[in-house]
PDB file of C-alpha atoms in Angstrom:
ATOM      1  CA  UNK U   1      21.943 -11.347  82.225  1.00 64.00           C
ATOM      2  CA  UNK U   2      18.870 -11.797  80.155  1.00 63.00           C
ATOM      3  CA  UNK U   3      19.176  -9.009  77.232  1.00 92.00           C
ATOM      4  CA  UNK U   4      18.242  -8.303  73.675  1.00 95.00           C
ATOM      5  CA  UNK U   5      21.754  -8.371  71.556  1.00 95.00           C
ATOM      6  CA  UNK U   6      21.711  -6.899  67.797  1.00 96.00           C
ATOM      7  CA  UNK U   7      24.456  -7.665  65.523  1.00 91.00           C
ATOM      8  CA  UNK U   8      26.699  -6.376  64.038  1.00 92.00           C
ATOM      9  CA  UNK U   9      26.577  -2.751  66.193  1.00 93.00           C
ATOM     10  CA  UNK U  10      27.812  -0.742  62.578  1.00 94.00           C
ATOM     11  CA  UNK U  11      27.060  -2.556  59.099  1.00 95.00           C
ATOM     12  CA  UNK U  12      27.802  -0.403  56.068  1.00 95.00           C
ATOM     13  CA  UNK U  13      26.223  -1.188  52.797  1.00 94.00           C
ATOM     14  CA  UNK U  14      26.024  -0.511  49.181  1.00 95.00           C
ATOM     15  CA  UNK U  15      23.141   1.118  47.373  1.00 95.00           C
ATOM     16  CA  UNK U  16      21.165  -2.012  46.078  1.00 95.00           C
ATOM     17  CA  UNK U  17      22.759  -4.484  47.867  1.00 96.00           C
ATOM     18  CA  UNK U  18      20.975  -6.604  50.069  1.00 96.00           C
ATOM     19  CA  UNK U  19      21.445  -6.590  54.290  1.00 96.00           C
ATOM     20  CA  UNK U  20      20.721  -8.492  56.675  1.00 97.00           C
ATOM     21  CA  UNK U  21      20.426  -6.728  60.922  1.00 97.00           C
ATOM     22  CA  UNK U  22      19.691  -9.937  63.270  1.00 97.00           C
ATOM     23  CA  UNK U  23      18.568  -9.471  66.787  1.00 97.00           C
ATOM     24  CA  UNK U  24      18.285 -12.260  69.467  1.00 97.00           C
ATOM     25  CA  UNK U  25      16.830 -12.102  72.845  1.00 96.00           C
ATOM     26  CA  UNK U  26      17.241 -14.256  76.317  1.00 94.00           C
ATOM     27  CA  UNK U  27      14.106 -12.834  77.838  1.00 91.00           C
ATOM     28  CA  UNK U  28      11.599 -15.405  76.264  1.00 91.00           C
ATOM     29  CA  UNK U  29       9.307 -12.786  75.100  1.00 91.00           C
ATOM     30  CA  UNK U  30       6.640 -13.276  72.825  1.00 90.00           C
ATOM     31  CA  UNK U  31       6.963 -10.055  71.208  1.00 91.00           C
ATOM     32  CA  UNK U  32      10.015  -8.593  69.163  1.00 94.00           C
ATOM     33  CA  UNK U  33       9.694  -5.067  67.117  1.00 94.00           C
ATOM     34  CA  UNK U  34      11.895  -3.285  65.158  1.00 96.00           C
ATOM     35  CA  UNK U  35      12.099  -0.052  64.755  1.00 96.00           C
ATOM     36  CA  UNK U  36      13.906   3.072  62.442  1.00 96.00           C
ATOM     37  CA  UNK U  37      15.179   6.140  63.895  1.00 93.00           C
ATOM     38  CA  UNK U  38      16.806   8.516  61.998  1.00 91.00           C
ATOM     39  CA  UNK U  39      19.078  11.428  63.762  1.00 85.00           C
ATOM     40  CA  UNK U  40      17.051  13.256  65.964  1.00 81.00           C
ATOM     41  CA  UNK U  41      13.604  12.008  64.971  1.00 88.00           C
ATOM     42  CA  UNK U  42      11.317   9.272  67.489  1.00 90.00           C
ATOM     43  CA  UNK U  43      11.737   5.731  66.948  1.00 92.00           C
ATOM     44  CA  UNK U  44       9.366   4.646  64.125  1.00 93.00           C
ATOM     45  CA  UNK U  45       7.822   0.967  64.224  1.00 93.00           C
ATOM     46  CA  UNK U  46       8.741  -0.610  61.017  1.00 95.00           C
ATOM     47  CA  UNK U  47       6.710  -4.371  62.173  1.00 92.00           C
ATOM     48  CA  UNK U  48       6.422  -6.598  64.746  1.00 92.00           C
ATOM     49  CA  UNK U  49       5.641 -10.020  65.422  1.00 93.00           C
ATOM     50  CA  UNK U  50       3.012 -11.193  67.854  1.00 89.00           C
ATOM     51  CA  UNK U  51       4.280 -14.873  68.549  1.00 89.00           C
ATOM     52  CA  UNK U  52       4.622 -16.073  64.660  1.00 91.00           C
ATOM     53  CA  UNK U  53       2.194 -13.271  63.633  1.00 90.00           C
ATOM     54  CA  UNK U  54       4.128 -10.827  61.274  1.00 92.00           C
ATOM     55  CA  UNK U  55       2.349  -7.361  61.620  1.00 90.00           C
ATOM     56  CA  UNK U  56       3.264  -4.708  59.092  1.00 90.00           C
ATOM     57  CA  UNK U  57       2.733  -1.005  59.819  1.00 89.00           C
ATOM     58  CA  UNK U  58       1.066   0.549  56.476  1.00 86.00           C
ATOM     59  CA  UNK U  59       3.339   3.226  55.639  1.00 89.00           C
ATOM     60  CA  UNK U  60       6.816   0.414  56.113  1.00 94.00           C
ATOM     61  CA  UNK U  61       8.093   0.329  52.395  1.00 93.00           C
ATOM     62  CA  UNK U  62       8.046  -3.176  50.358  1.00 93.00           C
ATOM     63  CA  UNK U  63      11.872  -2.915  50.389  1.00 94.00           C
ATOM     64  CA  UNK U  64      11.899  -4.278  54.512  1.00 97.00           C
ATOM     65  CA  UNK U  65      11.093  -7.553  55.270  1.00 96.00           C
ATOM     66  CA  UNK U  66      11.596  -9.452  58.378  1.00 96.00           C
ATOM     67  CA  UNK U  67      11.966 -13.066  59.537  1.00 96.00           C
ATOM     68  CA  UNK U  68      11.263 -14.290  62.833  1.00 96.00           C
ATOM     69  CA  UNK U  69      12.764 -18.029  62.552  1.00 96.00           C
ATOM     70  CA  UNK U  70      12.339 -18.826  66.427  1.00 95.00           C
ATOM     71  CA  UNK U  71      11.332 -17.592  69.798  1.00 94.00           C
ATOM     72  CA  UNK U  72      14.740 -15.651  70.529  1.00 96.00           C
ATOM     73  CA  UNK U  73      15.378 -14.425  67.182  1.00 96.00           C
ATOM     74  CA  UNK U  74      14.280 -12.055  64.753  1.00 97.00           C
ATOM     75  CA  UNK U  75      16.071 -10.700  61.273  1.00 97.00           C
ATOM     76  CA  UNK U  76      15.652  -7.498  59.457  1.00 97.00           C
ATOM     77  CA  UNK U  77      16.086  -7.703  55.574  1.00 97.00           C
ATOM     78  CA  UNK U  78      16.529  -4.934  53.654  1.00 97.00           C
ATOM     79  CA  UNK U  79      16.525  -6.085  50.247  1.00 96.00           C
ATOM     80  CA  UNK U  80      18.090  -3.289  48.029  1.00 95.00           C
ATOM     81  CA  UNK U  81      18.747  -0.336  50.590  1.00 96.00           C
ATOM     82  CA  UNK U  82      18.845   2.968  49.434  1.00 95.00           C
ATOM     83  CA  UNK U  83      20.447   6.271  51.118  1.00 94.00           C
ATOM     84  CA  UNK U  84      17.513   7.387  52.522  1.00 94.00           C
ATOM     85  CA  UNK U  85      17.495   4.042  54.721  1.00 96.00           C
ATOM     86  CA  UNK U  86      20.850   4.831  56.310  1.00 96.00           C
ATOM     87  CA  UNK U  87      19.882   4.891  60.188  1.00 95.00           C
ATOM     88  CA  UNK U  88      20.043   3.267  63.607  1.00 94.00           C
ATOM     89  CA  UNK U  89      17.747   0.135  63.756  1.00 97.00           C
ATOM     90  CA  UNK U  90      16.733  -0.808  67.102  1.00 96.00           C
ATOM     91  CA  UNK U  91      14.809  -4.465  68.363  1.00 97.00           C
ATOM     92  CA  UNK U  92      12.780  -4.622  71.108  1.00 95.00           C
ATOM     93  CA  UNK U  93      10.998  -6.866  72.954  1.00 94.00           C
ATOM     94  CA  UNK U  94       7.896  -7.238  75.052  1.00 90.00           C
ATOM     95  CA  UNK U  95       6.299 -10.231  77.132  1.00 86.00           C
ATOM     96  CA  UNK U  96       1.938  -9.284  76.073  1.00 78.00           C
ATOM     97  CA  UNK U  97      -0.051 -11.007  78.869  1.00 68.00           C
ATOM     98  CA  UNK U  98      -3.659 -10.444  78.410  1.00 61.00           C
ATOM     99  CA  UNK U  99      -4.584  -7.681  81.145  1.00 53.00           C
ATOM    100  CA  UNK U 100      -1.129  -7.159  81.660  1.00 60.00           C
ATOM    101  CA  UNK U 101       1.135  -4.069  80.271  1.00 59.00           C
ATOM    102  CA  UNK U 102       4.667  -5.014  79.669  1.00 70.00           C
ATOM    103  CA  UNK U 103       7.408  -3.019  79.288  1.00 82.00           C
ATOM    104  CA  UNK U 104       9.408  -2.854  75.829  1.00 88.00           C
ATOM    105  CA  UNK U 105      13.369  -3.663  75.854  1.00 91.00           C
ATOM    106  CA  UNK U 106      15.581  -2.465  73.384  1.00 94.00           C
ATOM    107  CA  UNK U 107      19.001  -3.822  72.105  1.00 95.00           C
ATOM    108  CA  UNK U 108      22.111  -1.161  71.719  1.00 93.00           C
ATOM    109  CA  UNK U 109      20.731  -0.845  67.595  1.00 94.00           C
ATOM    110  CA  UNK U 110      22.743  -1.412  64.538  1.00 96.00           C
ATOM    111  CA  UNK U 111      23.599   1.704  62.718  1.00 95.00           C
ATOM    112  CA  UNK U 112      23.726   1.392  58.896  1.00 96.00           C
ATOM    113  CA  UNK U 113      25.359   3.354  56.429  1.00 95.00           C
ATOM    114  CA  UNK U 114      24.354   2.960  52.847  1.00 95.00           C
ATOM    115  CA  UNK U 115      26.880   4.278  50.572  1.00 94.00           C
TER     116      UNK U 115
ATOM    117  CA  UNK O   1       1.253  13.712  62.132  1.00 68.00           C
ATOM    118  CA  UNK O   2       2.937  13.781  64.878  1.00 79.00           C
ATOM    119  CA  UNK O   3       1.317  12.104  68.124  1.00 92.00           C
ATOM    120  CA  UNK O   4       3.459  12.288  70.748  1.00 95.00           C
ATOM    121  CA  UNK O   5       5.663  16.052  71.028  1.00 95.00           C
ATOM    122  CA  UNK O   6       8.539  16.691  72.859  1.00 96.00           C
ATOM    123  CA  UNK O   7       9.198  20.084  71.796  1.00 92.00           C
ATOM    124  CA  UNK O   8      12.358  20.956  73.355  1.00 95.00           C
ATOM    125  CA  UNK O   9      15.317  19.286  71.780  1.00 94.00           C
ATOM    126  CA  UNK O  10      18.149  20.061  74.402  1.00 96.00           C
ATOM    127  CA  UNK O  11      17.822  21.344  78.144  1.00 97.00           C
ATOM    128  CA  UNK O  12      20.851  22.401  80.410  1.00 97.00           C
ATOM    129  CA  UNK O  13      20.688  22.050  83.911  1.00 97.00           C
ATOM    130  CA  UNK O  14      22.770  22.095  86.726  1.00 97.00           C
ATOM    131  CA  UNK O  15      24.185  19.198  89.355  1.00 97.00           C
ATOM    132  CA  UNK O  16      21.616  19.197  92.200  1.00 97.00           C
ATOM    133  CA  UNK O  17      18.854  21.180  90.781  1.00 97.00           C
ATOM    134  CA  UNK O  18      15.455  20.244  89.488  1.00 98.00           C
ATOM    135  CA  UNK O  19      15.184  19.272  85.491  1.00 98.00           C
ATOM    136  CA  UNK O  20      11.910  19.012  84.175  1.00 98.00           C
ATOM    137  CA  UNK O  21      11.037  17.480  80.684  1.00 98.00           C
ATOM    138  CA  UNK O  22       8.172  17.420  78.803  1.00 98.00           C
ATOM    139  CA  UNK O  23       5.828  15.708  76.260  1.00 97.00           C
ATOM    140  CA  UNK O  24       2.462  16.583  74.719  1.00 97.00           C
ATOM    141  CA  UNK O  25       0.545  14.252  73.048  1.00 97.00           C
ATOM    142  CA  UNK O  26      -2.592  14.675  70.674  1.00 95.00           C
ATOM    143  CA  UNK O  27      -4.385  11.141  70.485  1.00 92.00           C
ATOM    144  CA  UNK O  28      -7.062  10.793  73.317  1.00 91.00           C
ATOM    145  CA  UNK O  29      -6.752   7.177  73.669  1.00 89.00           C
ATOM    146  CA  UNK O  30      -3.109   7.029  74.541  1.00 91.00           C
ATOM    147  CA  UNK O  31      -3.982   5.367  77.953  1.00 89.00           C
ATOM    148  CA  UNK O  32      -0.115   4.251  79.490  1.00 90.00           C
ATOM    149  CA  UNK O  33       2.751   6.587  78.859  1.00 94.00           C
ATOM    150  CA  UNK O  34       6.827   5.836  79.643  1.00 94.00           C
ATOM    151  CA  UNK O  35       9.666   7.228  79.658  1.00 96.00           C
ATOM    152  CA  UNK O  36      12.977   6.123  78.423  1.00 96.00           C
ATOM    153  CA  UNK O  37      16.889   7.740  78.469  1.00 96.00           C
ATOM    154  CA  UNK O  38      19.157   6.687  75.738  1.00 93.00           C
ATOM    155  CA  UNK O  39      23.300   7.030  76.006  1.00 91.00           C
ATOM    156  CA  UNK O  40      25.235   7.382  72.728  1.00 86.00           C
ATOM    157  CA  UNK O  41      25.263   3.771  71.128  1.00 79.00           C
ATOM    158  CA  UNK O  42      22.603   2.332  73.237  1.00 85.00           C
ATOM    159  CA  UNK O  43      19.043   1.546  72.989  1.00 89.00           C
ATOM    160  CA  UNK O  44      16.481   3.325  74.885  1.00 92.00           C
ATOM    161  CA  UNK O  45      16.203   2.060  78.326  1.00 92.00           C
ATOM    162  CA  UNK O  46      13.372   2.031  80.502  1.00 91.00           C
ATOM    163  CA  UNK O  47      12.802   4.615  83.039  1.00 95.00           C
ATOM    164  CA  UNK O  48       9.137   5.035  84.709  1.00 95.00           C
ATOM    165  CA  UNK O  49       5.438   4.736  83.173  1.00 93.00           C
ATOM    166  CA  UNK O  50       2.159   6.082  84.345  1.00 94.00           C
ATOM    167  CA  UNK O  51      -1.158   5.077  83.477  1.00 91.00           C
ATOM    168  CA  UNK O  52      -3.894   7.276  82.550  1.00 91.00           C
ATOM    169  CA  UNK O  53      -6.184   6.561  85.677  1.00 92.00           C
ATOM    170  CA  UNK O  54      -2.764   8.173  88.299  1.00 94.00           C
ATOM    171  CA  UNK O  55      -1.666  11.762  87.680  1.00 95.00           C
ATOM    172  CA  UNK O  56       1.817  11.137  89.043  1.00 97.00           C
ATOM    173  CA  UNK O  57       3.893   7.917  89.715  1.00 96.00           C
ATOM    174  CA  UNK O  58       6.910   8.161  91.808  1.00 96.00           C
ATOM    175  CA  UNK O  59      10.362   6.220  91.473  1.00 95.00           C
ATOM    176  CA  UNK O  60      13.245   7.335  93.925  1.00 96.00           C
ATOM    177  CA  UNK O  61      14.531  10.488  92.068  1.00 97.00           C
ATOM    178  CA  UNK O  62      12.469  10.112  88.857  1.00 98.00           C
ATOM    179  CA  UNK O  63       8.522  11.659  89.042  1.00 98.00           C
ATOM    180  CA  UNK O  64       5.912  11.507  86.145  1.00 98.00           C
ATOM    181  CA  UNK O  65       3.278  13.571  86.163  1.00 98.00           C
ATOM    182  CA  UNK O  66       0.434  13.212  83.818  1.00 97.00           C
ATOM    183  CA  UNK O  67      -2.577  15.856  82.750  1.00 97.00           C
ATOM    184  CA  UNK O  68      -4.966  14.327  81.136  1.00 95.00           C
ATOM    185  CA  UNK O  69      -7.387  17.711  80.109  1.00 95.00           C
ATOM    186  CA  UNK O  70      -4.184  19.201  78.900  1.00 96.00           C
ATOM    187  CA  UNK O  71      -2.534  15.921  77.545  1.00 97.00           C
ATOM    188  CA  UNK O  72       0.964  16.747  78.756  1.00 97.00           C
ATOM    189  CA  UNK O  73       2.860  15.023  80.607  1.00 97.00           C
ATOM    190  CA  UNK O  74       6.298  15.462  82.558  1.00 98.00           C
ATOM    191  CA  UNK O  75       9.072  14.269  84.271  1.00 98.00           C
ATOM    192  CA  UNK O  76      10.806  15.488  87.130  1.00 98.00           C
ATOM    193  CA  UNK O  77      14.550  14.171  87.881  1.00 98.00           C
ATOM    194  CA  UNK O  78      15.270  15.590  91.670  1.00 97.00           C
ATOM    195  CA  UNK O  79      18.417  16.266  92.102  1.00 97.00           C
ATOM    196  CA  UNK O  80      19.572  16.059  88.705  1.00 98.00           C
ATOM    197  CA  UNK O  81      23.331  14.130  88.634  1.00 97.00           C
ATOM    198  CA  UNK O  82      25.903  14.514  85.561  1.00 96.00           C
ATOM    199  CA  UNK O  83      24.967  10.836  85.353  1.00 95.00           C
ATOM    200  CA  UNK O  84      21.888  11.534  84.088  1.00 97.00           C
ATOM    201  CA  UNK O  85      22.741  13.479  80.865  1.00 97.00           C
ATOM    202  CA  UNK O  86      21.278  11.572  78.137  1.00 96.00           C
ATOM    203  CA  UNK O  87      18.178  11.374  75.582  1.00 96.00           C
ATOM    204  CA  UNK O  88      15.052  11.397  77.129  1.00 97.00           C
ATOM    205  CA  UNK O  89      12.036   9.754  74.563  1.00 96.00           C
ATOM    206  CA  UNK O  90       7.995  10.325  76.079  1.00 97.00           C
ATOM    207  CA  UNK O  91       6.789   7.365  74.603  1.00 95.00           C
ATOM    208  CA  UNK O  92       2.494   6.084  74.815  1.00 93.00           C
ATOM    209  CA  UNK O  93       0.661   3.697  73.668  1.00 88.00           C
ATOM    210  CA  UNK O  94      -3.022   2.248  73.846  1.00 85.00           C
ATOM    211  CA  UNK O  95      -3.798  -0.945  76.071  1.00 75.00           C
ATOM    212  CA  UNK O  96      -6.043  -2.279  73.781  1.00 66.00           C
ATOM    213  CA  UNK O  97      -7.155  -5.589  73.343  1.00 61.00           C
ATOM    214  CA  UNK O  98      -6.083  -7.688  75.211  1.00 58.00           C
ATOM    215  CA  UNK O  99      -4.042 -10.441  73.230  1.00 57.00           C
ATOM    216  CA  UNK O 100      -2.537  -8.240  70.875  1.00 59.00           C
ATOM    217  CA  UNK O 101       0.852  -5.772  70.972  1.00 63.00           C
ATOM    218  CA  UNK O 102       0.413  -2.761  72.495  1.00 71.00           C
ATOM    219  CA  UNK O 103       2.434  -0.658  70.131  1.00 80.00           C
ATOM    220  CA  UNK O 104       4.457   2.375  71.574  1.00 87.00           C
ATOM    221  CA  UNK O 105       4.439   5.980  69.621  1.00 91.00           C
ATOM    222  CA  UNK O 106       7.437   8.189  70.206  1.00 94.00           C
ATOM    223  CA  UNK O 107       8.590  11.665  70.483  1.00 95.00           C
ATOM    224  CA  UNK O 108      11.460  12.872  69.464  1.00 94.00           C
ATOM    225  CA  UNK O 109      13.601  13.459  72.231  1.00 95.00           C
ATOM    226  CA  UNK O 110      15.321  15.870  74.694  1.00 97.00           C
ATOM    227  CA  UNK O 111      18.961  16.204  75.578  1.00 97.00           C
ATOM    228  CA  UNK O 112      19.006  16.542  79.172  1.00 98.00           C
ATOM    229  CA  UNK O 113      23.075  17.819  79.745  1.00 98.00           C
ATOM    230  CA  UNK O 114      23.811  18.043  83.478  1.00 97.00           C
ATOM    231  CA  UNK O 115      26.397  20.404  84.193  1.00 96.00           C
ATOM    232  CA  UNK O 116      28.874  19.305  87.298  1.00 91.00           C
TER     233      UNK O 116
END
């Protein structure tokens, strides 16, 4: 089945030490987000890339960073987390046809716990 | 500032009745709206969309309807089934131009619970 698979599900990290959350996708879409939620708030877009265009939203902090080395996958980078960045990170994907809305699909997320 | 409202957090219903969720929004342009249910330690999965030029768009059980003077919009789950218990997220977004990502703003959520 053609899906969007984030790894690992649970990662726990130290304050200040560096993480990596991948994501990979089967669908061949050109688009791949990712987003933070945090318990019982909406999904919040963190960036997304538009083929190999890296798009940041203008309140994400310096501290993410992303990667987007092929088509299928895309890597998160959190380069010294803090406890405040503890929460589930979700990927998504779209397929952005000019004229034509596309439907985002999410992986399962990767919950982090910063300790 | 938040765009897109859902401002019930939890709603109880029983098997085989009506439940009825909704979602206010605040930015006029917000032109395609969705809706997606989330299970514990999944993402958010797709459920039905409407765009701004239909006031209601029908899938099997699932019914959106959308009010564009009021900016609310709702959906309908007739009958409800324990099966269905989950988050539900009112998500919308702006078609824009074509060529670039159409970006989707969230709510919060609502815990539909369907009692058996």
């Amino acid at each position: 089945d053609a899906m969007v698979i984030q790894n690992p599900r649970y990662q726990v990290t130290q304050f200040g030490k560096p993480v990596t959350l991948s994501c990979s996708q089967t669908l061949n879409h050109n688009v791949m987000y990712w987003y933070q939620q945090k318990s019982s708030q909406a999904p919040k877009l963190l960036f997304h890339y538009y083929d190999k265009d890296f798009n940041n939203e203008a309140d994400t902090p310096d501290n993410f960073q992303s990667r987007r080395p092929n088509t299928s996958f895309c890597f998160l980078d959190i380069r010294s987390p803090g406890l405040g960045d503890a929460a589930m990170y979700l990927c998504a994907t779209s397929r952005d046809n000019q004229g034509l809305q596309e439907t985002q699909y999410f992986g399962p997320g990767t919950r982090l716990l910063v300790l | 500032d938040q765009q897109v409202k859902q401002n019930s957090p939890s709603l109880s219903v029983q098997e085989g009745r009506i439940s009825i969720l909704n979602c206010d929004y605040t930015n006029s342009m917000f032109d395609y709206f969705l809706w997606y249910k989330k299970y514990p330690a999944e993402g958010p999965t797709f459920l039905i969309s409407i765009s701004s030029i239909k006031d209601k768009n029908e899938d099997g059980r699932f019914t959106v309807f959308l009010n564009k003077s009021a900016k609310h919009l709702s959906l309908h789950i007739v009958p409800s089934q324990p099966g269905d218990s989950a988050v539900y997220f009112c998500a919308a977004m702006t078609l824009g131009v074509a060529g670039s990502a159409r970006q989707l703003t969230f709510g919060s959520g609502t815990q539909l619970t369907v009692l058996p």
